[in-house]
Short mmCIF file of C-alpha atoms and ligand atoms in Angstrom, two decimals:
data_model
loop_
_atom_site.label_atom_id
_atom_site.label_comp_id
_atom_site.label_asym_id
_atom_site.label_seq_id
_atom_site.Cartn_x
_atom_site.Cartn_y
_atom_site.Cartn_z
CA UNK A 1 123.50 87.57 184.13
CA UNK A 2 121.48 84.27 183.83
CA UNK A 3 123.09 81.86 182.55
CA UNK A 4 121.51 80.61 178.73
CA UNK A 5 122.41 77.37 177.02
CA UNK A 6 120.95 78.16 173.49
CA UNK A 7 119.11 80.81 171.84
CA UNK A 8 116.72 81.30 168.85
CA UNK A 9 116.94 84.59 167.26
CA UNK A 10 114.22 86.22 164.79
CA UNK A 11 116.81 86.80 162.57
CA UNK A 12 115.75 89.44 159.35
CA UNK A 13 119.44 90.39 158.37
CA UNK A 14 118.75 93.68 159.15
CA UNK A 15 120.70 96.01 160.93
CA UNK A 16 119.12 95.83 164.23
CA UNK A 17 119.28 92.18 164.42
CA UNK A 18 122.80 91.41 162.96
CA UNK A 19 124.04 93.55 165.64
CA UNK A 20 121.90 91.58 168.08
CA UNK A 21 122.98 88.27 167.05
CA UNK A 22 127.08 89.87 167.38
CA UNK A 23 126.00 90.76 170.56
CA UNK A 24 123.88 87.63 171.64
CA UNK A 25 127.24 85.70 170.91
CA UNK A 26 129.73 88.00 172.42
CA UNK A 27 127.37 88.40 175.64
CA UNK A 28 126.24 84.26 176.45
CA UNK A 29 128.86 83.09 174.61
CA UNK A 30 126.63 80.45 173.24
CA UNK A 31 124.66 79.05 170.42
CA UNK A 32 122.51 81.36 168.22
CA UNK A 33 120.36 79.45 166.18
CA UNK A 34 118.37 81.68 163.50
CA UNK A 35 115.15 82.34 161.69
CA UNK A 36 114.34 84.57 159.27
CA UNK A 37 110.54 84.18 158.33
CA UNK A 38 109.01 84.53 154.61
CA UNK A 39 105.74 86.61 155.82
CA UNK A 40 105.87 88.06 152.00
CA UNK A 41 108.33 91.69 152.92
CA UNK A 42 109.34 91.29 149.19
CA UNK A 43 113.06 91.38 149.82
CA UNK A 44 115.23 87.96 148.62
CA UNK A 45 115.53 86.01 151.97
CA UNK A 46 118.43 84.18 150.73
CA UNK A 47 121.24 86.33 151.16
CA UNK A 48 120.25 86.08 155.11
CA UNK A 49 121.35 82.75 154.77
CA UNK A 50 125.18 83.85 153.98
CA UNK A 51 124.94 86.67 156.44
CA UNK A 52 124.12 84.21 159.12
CA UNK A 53 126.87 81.94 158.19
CA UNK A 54 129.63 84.68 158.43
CA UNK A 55 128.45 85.43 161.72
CA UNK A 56 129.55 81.71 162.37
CA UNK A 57 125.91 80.63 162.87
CA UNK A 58 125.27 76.65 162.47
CA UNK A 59 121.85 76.11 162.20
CA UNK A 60 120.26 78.98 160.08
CA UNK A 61 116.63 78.69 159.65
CA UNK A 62 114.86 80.42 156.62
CA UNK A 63 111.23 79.06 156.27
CA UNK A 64 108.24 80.38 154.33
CA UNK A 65 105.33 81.28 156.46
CA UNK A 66 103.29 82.98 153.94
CA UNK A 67 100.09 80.63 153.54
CA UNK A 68 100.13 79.88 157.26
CA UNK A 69 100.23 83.79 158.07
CA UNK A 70 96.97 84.68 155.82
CA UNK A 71 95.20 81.71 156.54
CA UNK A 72 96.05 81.30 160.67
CA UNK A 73 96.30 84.61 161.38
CA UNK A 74 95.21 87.46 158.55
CA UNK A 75 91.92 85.79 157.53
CA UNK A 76 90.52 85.13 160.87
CA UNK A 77 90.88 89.07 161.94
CA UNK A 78 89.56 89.91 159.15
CA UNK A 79 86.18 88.01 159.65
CA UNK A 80 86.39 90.33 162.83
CA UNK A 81 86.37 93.38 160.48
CA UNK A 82 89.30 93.96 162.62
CA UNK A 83 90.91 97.39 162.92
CA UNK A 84 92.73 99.42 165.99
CA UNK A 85 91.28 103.06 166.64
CA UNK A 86 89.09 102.84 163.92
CA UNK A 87 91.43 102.00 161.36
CA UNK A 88 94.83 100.33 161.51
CA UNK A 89 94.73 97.29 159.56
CA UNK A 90 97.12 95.68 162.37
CA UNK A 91 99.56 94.26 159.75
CA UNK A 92 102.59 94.26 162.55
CA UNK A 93 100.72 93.05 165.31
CA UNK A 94 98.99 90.34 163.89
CA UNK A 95 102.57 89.12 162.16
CA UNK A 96 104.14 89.07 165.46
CA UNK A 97 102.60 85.90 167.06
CA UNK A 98 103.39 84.06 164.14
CA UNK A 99 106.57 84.49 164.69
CA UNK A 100 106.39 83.60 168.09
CA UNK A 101 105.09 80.71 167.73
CA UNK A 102 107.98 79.82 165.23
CA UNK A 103 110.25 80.80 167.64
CA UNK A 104 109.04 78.87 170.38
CA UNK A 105 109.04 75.56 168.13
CA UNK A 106 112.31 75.58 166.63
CA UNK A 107 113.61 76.36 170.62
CA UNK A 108 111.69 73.00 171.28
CA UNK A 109 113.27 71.34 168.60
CA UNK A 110 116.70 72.22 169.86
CA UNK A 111 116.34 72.21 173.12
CA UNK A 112 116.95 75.81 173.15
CA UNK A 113 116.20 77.92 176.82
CA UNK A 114 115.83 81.32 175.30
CA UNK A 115 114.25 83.18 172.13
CA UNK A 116 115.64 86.45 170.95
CA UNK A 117 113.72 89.12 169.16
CA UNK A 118 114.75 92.55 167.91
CA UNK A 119 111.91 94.78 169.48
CA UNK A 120 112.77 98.32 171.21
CA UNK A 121 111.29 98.85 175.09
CA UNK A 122 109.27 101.68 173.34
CA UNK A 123 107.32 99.39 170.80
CA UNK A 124 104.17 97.48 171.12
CA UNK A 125 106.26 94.67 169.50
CA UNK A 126 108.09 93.44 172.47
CA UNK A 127 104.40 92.76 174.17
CA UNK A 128 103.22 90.49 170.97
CA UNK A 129 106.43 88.60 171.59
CA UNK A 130 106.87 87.58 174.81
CA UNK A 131 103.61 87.65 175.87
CA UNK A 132 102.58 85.25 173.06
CA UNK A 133 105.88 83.35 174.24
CA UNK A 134 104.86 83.04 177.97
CA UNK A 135 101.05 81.40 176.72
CA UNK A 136 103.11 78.89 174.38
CA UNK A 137 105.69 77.68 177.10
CA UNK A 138 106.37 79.58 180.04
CA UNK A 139 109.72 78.05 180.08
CA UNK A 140 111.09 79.28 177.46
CA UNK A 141 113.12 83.03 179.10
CA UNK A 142 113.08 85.82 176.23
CA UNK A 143 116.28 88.26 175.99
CA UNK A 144 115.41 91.79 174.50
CA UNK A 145 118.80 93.17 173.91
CA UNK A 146 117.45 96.49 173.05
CA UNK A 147 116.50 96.37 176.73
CA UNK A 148 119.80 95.23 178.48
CA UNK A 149 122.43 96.52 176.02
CA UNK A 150 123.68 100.27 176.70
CA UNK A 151 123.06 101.32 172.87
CA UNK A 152 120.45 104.25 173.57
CA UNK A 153 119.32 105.64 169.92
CA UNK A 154 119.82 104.31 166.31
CA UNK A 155 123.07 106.46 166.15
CA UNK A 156 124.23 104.59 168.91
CA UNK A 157 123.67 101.81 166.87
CA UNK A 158 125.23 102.86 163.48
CA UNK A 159 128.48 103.33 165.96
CA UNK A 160 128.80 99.97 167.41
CA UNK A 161 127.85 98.58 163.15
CA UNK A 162 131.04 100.80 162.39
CA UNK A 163 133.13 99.59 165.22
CA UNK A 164 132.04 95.42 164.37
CA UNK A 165 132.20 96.12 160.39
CA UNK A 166 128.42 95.42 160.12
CA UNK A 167 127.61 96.63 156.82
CA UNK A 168 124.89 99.31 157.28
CA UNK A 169 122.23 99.57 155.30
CA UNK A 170 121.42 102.95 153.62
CA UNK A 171 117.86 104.07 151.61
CA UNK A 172 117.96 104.71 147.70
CA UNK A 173 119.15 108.34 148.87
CA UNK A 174 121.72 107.16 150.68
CA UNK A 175 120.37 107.79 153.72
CA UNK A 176 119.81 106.26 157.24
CA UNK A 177 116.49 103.97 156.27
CA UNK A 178 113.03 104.85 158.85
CA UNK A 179 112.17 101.89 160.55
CA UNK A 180 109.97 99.78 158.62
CA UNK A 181 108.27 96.26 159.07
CA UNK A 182 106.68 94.46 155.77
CA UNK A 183 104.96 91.46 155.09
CA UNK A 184 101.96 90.30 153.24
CA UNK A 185 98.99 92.33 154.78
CA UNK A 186 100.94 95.80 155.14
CA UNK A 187 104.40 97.80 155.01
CA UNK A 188 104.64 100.16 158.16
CA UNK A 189 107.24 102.57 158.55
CA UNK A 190 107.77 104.70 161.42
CA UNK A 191 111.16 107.26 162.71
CA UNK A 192 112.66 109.92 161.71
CA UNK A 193 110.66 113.01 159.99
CA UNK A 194 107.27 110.97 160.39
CA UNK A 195 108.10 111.69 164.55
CA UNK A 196 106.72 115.16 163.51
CA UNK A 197 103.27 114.10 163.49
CA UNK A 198 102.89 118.26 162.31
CA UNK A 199 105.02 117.52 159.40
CA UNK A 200 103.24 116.12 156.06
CA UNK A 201 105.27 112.54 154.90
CA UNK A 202 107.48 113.35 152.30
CA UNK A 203 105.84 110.84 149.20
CA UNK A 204 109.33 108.35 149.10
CA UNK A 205 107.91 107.02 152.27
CA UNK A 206 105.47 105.01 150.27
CA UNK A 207 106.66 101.58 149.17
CA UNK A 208 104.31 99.81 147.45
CA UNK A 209 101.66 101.61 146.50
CA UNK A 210 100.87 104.64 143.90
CA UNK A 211 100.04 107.98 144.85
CA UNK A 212 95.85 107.92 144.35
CA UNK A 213 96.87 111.08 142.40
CA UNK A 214 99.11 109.38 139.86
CA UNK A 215 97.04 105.81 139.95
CA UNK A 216 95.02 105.68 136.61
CA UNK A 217 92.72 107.57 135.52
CA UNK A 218 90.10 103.99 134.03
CA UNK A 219 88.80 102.11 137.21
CA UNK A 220 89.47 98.49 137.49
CA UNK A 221 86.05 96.52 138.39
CA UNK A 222 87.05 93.17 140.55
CA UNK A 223 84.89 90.36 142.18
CA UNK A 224 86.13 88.29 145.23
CA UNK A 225 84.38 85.03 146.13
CA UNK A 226 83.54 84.21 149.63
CA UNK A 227 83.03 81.07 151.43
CA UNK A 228 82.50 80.72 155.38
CA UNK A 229 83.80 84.43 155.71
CA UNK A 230 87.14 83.73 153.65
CA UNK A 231 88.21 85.43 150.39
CA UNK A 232 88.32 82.22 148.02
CA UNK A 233 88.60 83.62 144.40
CA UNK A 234 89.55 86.66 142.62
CA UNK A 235 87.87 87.42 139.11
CA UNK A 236 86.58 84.00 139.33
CA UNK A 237 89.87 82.14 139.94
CA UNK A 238 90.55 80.13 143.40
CA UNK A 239 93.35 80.93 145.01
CA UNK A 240 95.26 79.90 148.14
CA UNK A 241 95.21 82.56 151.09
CA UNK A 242 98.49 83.84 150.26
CA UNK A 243 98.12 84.19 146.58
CA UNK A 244 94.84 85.49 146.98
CA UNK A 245 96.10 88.40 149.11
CA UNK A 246 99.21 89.08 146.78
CA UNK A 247 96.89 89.06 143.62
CA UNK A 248 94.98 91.97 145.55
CA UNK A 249 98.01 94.12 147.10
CA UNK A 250 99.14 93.78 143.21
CA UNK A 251 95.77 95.18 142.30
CA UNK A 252 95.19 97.65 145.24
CA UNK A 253 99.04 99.16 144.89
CA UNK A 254 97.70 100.11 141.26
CA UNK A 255 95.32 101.91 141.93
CA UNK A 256 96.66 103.69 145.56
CA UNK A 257 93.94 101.92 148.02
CA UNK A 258 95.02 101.06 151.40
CA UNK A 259 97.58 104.41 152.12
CA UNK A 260 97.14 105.41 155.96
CA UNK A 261 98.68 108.32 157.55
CA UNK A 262 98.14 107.71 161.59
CA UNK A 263 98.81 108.73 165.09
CA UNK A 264 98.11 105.86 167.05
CA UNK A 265 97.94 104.70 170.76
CA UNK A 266 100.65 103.04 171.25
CA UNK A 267 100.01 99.96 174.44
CA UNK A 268 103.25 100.94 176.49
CA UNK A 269 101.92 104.15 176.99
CA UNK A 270 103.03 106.90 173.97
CA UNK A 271 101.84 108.14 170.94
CA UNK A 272 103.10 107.52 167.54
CA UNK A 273 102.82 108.38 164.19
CA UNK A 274 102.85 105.91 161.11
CA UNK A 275 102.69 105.35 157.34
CA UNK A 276 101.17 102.20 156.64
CA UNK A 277 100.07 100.52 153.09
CA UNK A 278 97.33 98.05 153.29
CA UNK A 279 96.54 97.41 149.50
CA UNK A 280 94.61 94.03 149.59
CA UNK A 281 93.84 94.09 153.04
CA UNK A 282 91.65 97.23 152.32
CA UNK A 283 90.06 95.73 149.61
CA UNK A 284 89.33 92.75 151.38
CA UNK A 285 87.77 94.61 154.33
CA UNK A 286 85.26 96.58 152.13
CA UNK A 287 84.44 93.42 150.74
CA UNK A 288 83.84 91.22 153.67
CA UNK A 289 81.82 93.91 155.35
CA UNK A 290 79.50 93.49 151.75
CA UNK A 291 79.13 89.56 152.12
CA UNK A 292 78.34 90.42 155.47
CA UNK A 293 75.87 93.24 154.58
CA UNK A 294 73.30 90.63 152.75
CA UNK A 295 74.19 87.49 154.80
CA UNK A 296 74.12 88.60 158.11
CA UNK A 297 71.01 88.88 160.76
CA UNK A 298 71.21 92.57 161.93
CA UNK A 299 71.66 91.61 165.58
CA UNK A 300 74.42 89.09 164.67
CA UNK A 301 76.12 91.93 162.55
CA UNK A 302 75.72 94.37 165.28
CA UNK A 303 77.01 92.19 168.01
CA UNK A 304 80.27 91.63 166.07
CA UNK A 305 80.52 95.42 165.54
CA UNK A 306 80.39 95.76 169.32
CA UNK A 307 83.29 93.62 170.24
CA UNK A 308 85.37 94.11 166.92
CA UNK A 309 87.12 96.96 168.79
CA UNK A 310 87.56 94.96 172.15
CA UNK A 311 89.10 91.96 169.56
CA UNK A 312 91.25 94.39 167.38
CA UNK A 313 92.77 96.11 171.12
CA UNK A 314 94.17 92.70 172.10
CA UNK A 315 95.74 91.52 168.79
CA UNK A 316 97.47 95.36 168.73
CA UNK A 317 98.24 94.57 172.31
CA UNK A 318 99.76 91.06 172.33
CA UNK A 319 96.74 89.16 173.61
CA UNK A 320 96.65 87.10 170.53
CA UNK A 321 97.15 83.69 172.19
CA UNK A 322 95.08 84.47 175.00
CA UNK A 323 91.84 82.33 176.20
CA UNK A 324 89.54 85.86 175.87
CA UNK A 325 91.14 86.18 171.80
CA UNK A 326 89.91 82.29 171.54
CA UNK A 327 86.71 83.01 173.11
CA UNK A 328 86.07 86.29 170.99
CA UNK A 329 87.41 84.43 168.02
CA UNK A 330 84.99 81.38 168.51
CA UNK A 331 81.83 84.11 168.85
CA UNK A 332 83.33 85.39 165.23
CA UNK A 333 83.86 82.29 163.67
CA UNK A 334 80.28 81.01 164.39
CA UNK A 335 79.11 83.88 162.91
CA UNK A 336 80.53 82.80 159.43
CA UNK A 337 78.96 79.64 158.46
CA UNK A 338 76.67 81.83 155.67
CA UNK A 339 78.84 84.46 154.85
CA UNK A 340 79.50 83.18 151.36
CA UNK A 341 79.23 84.96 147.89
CA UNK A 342 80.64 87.52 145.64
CA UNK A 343 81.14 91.10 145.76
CA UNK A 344 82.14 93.35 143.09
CA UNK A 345 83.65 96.35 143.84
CA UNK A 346 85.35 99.40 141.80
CA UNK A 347 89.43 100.23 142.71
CA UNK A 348 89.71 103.94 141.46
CA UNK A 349 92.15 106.31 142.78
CA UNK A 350 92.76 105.70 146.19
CA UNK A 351 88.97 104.14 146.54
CA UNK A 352 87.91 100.47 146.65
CA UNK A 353 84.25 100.76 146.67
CA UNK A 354 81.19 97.83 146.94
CA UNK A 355 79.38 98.40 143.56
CA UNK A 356 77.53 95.08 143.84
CA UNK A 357 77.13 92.04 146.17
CA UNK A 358 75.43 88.57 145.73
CA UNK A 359 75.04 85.29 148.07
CA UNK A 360 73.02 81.66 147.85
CA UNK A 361 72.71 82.74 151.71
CA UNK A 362 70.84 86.03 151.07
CA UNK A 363 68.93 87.50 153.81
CA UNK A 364 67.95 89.93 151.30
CA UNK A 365 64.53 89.90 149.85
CA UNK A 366 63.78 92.59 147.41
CA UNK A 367 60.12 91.69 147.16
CA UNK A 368 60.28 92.06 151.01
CA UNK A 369 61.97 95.82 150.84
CA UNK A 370 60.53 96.97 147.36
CA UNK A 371 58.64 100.57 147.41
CA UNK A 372 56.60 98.43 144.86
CA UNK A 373 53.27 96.47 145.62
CA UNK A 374 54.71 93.17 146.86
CA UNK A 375 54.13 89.57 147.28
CA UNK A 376 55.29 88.88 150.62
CA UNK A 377 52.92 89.61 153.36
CA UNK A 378 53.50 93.16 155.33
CA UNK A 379 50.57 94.70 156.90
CA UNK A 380 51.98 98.36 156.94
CA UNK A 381 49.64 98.61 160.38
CA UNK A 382 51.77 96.82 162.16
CA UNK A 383 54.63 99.88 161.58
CA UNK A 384 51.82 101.80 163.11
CA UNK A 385 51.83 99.73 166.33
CA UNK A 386 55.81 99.55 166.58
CA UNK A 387 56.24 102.95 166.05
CA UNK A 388 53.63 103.62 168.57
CA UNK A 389 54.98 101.52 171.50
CA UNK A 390 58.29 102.94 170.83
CA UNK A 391 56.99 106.23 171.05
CA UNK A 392 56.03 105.95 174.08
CA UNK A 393 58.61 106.31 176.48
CA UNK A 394 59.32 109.24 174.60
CA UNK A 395 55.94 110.55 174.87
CA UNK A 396 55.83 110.52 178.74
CA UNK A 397 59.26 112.38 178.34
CA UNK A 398 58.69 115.06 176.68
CA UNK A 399 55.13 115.65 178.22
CA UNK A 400 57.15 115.56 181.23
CA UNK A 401 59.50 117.85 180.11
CA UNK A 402 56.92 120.32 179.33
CA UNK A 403 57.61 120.44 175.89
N1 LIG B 501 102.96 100.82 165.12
C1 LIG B 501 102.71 99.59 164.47
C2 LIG B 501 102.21 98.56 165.45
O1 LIG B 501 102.42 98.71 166.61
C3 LIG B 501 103.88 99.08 163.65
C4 LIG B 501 105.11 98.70 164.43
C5 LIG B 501 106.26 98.16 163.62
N2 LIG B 501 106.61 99.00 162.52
C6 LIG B 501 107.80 99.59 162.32
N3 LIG B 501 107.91 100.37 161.30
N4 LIG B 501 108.81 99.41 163.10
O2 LIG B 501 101.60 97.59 165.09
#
């Protein structure tokens, strides 16, 4: 075993990781410095702080990461219209480098050698991690305990918690908990009956938002502002990223938008089966792509379109701090300068639909599309002449074809 001077742990209090931190300690015998990040999960961060001190660690990080995580990280995807396989959200992946990058900078600081993190070998998390960690500083060596230790399953686990007096936690049931990963943009959860992919989720899966069934019954009409292709406003009122995005989950849980039932890709080779709750970041996707709608040249729009599923693969794979995400990222960003405005759209029962979209930056010209006599000059020959020449190719096929 290499020999490591001082670690930094991503530290959540959880289970998984209070065991790792015992065994981090009992297996290098050396300093485990922690941090437990604010990303928004909801749950009170500082009873960490006490959990981290019985486990005799000194310097116990808790920082809050929330405006740095929508503005660095969740608002830039989204002017990508980001989403993996057509429609995960990416709420874990895009968290993940974040946390890196924390990691990485408090190991600086302290002149630590090694970072921790809590990730299985099965997950698509361990990827973000490290491979995030060997852009920022390929010095820094990364232990994965769940890689080196001889704990096999999560009952393996609940064994050695037993054996160390690690209080384990237990759902409102009083059952073992399915793995789940919150922050801001989305709550996953994963394990246990949800690895049926045959077997319908059982409704106390969902965490934060209503059942569209139950949501009520009067839609709720909202308007987001725009500026440069981020959400500025709600109703009117500016807001920083993370309030913004906490003001919409609040809205979106209401009214059961943003629910996803999945079997996804997974990049280490298997495929798994999710729950995931995207409240705000659903809204906020419907309503980007309607700034975009009247802002954007078609071409531009289409050429995002065509690498949005390119740009979504490497933030679900790990390829966040990577110079082809800064290049893709750069094409995106340019493409924003315009997209400003408001768009109003209708949450009702699961939906959180565009009814209405307006911008200083229009491309839009009604007196250019009207059906009515208009002002602008359109010399409805000239359709004759385009459709012509690009019928023609398809002329000399089908005469060809003998049709
Ligand atoms: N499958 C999702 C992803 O790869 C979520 C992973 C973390 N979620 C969890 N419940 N453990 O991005």
């Amino acid at each position: 075993m290499t020999k490591i001077e001082k670690i930094v742990l991503s530290y959540s209090g959880g289970l998984d990781t209070s065991i790792i931190l015992k065994w981090l300690q009992e297996t290098y015998g050396c300093e485990v410095v922690t941090l437990t990040a604010d990303l928004g999960q909801g749950e009170e961060l500082e009873p960490v702080r006490a959990k981290a001190e019985m486990s005799g660690v000194k310097d116990i990080r808790i920082v809050d990461l929330r405006e740095e995580f929508v503005r660095d990280f969740v608002f830039p995807m989204l002017r990508a219209n980001a989403l993996y396989e057509g429609q995960y959200l990416l709420g874990s992946s895009i968290a993940r480098p974040l946390i890196a990058k924390h990691l990485v900078g408090i190991a600086r600081e302290v002149g630590a050698d090694a970072i921790a993190h809590g990730a299985t070998g099965k997950g698509n998390d361990q990827l973000r991690f490290e491979l995030a960690v060997n852009a920022l500083d390929p010095s820094i060596k990364v232990i994965a305990p769940w890689r080196q230790w001889n704990i096999r399953s999560r009952m393996q686990l609940l064994e050695y918690a037993q054996k160390h007096r690690i209080p384990v936690p237990s759902d409102k049931r009083g059952e073992a908990p399915f793995s789940i990963d919150a922050n801001l943009l989305h709550t996953s959860t994963e394990g246990k009956s949800l690895e049926n992919p045959a077997e319908v989720a059982p409704d106390h899966v969902y965490q934060r938002t209503v059942d569209p069934v139950d949501a009520p019954d009067t839609p709720e009409i909202i308007t987001i502002g725009f500026e440069s292709g981020d959400p500025v406003s709600v109703n009117g009122k500016a807001m920083t990223p993370a309030a913004l995005l906490t003001e919409l989950n609040r809205l979106g849980a209401r009214h059961g938008v943003g629910r996803l039932d999945l079997v996804e890709n997974r990049f280490i080779g298997m495929k798994s089966r999710g729950i995931y709750e995207t409240p705000g970041g659903t809204i906020l996707l419907a309503a980007h792509r309607g700034i975009e709608s009247i802002t954007l040249d078609r071409a531009a729009a289409h050429l995002k379109d065509e690498i949005m599923p390119r740009y979504a693969e490497l933030i679900y794979n790990g390829f966040w701090f990577a110079p082809e995400r800064d290049m893709l990222q750069a094409l995106i960003d340019h493409s924003q300068a315009f997209v400003s405005g408001e768009v109003t759209l209708r949450l009702y029962k699961g939906s959180a639909s565009v009814i209405s979209r307006a911008s200083p930056c229009s491309l839009y010209s009604a007196d250019l599309v009207t059906f009515e006599e208009s002002a602008i000059a359109f010399d409805h020959h000239d359709a004759e002449g385009f459709i012509r020449l690009n019928g023609l190719r398809l002329r000399s096929w089908a005469a060809r074809n003998g049709r």
